[in-house]
Short mmCIF file of C-alpha atoms in Angstrom, two decimals:
data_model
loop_
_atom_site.label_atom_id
_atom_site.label_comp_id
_atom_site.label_asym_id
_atom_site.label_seq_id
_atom_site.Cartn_x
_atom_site.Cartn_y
_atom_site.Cartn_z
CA UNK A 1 5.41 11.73 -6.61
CA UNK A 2 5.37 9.30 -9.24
CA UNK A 3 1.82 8.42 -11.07
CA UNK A 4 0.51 5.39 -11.53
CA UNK A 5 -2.77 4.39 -13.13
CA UNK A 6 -5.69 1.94 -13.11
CA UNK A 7 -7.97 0.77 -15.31
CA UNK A 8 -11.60 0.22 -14.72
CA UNK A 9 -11.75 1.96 -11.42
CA UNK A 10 -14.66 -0.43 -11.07
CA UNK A 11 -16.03 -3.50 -12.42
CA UNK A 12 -19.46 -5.37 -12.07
CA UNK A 13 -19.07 -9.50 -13.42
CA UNK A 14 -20.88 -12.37 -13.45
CA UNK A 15 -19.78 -15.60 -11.73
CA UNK A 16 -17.43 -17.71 -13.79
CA UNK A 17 -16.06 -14.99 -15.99
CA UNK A 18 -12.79 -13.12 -16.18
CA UNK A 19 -11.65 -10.08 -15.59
CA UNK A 20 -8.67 -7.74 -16.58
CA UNK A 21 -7.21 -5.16 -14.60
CA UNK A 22 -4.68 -2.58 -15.88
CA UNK A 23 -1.55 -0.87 -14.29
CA UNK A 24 0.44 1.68 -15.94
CA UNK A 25 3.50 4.15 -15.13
CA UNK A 26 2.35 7.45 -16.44
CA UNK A 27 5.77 9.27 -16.06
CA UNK A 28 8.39 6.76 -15.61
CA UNK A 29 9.50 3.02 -16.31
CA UNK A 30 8.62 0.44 -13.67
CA UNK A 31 10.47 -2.86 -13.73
CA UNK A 32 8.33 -3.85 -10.48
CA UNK A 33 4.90 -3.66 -10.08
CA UNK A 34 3.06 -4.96 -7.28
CA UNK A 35 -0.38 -6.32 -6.97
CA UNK A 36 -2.24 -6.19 -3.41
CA UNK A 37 -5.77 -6.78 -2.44
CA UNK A 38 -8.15 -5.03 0.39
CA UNK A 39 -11.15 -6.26 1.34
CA UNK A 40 -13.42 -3.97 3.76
CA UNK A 41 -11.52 -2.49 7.38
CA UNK A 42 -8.50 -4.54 6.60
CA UNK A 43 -5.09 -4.00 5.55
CA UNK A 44 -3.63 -4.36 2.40
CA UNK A 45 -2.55 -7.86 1.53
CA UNK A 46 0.39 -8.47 -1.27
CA UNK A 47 -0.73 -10.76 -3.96
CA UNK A 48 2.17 -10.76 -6.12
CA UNK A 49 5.14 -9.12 -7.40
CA UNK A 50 5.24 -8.49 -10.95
CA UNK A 51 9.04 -7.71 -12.83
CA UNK A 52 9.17 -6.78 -16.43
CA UNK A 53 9.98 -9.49 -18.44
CA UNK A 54 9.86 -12.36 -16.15
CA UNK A 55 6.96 -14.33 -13.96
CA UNK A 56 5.21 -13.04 -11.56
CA UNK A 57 6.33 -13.82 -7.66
CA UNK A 58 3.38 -14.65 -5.90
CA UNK A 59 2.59 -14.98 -2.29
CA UNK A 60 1.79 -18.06 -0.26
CA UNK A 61 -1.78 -18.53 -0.39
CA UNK A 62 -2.74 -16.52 -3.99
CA UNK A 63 -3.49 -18.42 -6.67
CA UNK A 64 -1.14 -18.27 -10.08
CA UNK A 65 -3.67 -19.93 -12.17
CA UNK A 66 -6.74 -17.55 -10.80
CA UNK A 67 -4.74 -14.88 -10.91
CA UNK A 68 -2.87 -13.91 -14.12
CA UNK A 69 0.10 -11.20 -14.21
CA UNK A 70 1.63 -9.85 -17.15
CA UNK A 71 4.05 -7.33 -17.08
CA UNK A 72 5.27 -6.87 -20.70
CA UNK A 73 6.15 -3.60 -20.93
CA UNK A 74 8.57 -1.47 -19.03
CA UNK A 75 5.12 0.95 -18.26
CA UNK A 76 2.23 -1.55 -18.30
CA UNK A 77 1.33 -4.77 -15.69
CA UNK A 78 -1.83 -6.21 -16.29
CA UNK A 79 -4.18 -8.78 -13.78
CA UNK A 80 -6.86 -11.31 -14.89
CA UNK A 81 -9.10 -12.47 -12.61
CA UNK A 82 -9.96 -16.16 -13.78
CA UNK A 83 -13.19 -17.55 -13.10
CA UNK A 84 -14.18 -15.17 -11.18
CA UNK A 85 -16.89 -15.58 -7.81
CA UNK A 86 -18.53 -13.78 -5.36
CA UNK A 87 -15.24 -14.23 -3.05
CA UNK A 88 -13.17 -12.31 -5.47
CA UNK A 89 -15.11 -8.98 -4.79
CA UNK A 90 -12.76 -6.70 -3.22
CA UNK A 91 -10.88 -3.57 -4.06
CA UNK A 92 -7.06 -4.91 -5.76
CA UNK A 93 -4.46 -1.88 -6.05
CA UNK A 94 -1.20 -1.86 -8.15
CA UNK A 95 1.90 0.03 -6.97
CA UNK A 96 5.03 0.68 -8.91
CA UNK A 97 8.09 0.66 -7.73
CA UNK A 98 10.68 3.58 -8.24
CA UNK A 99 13.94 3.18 -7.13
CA UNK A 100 15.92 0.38 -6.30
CA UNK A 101 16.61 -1.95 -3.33
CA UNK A 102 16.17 -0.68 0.35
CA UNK A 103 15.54 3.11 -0.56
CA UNK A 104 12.76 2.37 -3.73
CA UNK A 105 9.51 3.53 -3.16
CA UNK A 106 5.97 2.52 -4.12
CA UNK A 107 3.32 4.46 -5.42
CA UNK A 108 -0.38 3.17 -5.74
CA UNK A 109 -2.30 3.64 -8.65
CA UNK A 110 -5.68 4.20 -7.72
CA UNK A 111 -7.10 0.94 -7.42
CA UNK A 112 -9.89 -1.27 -9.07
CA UNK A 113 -12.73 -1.82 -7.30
CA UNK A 114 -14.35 -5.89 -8.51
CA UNK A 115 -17.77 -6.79 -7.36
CA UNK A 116 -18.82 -10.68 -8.31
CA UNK A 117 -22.22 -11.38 -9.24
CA UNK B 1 7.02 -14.19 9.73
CA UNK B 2 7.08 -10.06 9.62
CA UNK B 3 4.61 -8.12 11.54
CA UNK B 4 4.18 -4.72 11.80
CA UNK B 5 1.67 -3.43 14.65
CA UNK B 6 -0.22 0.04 15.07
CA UNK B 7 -3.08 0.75 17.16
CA UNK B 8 -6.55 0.42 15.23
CA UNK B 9 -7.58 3.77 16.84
CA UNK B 10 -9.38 5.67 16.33
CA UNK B 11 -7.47 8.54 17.00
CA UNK B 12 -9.35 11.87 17.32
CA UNK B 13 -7.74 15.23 18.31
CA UNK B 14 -9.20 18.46 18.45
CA UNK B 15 -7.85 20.61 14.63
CA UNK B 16 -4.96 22.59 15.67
CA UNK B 17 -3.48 19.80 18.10
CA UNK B 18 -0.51 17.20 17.17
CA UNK B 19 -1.52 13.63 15.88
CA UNK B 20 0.87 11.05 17.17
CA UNK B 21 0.48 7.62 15.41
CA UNK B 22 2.86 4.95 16.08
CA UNK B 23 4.34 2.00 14.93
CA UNK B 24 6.65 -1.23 16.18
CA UNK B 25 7.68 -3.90 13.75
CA UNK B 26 9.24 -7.14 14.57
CA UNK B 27 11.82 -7.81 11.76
CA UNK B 28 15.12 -6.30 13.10
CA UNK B 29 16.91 -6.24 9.79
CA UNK B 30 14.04 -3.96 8.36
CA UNK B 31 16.02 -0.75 6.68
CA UNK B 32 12.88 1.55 4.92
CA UNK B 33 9.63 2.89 6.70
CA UNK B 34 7.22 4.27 5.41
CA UNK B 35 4.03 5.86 5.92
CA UNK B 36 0.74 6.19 3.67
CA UNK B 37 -2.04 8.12 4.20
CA UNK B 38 -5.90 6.68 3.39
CA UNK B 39 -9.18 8.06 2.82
CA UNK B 40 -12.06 5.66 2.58
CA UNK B 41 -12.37 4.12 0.19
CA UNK B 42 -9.18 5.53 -2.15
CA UNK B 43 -6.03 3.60 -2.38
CA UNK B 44 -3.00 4.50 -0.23
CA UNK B 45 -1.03 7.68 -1.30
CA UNK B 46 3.05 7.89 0.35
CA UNK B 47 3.05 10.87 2.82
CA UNK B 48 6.67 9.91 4.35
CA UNK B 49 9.71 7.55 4.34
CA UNK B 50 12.33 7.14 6.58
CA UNK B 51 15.41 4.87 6.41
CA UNK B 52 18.22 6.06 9.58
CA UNK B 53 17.20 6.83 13.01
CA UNK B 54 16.46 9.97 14.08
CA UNK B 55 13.60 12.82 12.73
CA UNK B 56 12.42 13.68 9.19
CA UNK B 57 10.50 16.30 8.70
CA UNK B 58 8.40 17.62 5.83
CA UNK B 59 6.08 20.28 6.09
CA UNK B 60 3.74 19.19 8.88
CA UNK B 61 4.86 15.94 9.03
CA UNK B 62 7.63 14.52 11.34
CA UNK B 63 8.95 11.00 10.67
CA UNK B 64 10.93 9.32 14.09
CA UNK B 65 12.57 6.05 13.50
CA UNK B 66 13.98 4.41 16.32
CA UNK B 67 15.80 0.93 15.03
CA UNK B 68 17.10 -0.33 18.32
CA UNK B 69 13.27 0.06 19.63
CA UNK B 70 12.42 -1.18 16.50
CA UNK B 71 9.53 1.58 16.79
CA UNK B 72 8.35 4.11 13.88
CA UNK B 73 5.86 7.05 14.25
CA UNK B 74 4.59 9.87 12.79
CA UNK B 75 3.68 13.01 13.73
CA UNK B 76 1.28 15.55 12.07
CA UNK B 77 1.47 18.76 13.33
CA UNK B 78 -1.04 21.85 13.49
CA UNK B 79 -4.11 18.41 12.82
CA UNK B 80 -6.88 19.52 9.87
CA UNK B 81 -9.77 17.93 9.49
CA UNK B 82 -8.30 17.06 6.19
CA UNK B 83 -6.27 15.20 7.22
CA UNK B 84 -9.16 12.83 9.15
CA UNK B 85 -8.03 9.38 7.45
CA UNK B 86 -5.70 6.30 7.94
CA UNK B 87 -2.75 6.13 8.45
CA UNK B 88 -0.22 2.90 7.24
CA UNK B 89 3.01 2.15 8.61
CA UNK B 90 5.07 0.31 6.04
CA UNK B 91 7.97 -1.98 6.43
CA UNK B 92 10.80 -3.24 3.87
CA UNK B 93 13.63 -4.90 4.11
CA UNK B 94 15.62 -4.45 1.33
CA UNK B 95 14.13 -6.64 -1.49
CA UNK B 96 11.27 -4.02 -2.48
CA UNK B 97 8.62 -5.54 -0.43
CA UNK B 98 6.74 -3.98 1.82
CA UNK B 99 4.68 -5.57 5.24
CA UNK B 100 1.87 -3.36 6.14
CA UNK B 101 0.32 -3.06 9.24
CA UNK B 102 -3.27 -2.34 9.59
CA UNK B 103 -3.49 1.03 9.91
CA UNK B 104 -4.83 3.74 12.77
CA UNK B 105 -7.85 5.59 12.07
CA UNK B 106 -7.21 9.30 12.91
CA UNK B 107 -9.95 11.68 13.22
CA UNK B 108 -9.84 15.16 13.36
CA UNK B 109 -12.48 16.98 14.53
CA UNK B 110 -13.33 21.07 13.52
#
């Protein structure tokens, strides 16, 4: 399958500062990224859709202003954590999609795990 | 609003036996399913997908879709310990997106 990386696998903040989380497509292009979040014995939970080029699509309930996507680059998608607190602390994963439409496929990158001091 | 349902488990089975996880999801236009496979702790890695009714099969793994009973599962044949983890059942619909449900633990015991 396709890989997809993260960078830090884990971060340790203090309150009230930011954070930046990166994505990358090691051996292909991804137009779409996605961003999802998974706190402790639950599911994964969709943040926001991220296309190359354009703004983010986020989902009802996340934040746009907390929670900053970039996606300038055909390989790289990037996430800042604004302001960051203690409620923030949970384990956010990209994907990448490859393939279009009904039959594309997502791969996860390995994920980022953010603890909030 | 999408939902996609499996049973929390856990599921154990003795190694050697057949794992049967299953899934229903509510959103009859849904066309790709998927399942993902995850260890504690790790992020989820794609084991199958499925998008017409019917079996897939691949290796020890056999994906059954069933549209009209809007049901999904998966089946892991010849169960290691290994494979002790859990399991997501994935929905899309066409527009890249994906609902998840919240997984069944399966255990696997030597």
């Amino acid at each position: 399958g396709a890989v997809v990386s993260q960078h830090p696998s884990w971060v340790i903040c203090k309150s009230g500062t930011s954070v930046k989380i990166e994505c990358r497509s090691l051996d292909f292009q991804a137009t779409t990224m996605f961003w999802y979040r998974q706190f402790p014995k639950q599911s994964l939970m969709l943040m926001a859709t991220s296309n190359e080029g354009s703004k983010a699509t986020y989902e009802q309930g996340v934040e746009k202003d907390k929670f900053l996507i970039n996606h300038a680059s055909l390989t790289l998608s990037t996430l800042t954590v604004t302001s960051a607190h203690p409620e923030d602390s949970s384990f956010y994963i990209c994907s990448a999609l490859v393939g279009q439409g009904a039959k594309g496929e997502q791969f996860f990158g390995p994920g980022t795990r953010l603890t909030v001091l | 609003q999408k939902e996609v349902e499996q049973n929390s488990g856990p599921l154990s089975v003795p190694e050697g036996a057949i794992a049967s996880l299953n899934c229903t999801y509510s959103d009859r236009v849904s066309q790709s399913f998927f399942w993902y496979r995850q260890y504690s702790g790790k992020s989820p890695e794609l084991i199958m997908s499925i998008y017409s009714n019917g079996d897939k099969e691949d290796g020890r793994f056999t994906a059954q879709l069933n549209k009209a009973s809007q049901y999904v599962s998966l089946l892991i044949r010849d169960s290691q310990p290994s494979d002790s983890a859990t399991y997501l059942c994935a929905v899309g619909s066409g527009y890249s997106t994906l609902t998840f449900g919240k997984g069944t633990m399966l255990l696997v015991s030597p």
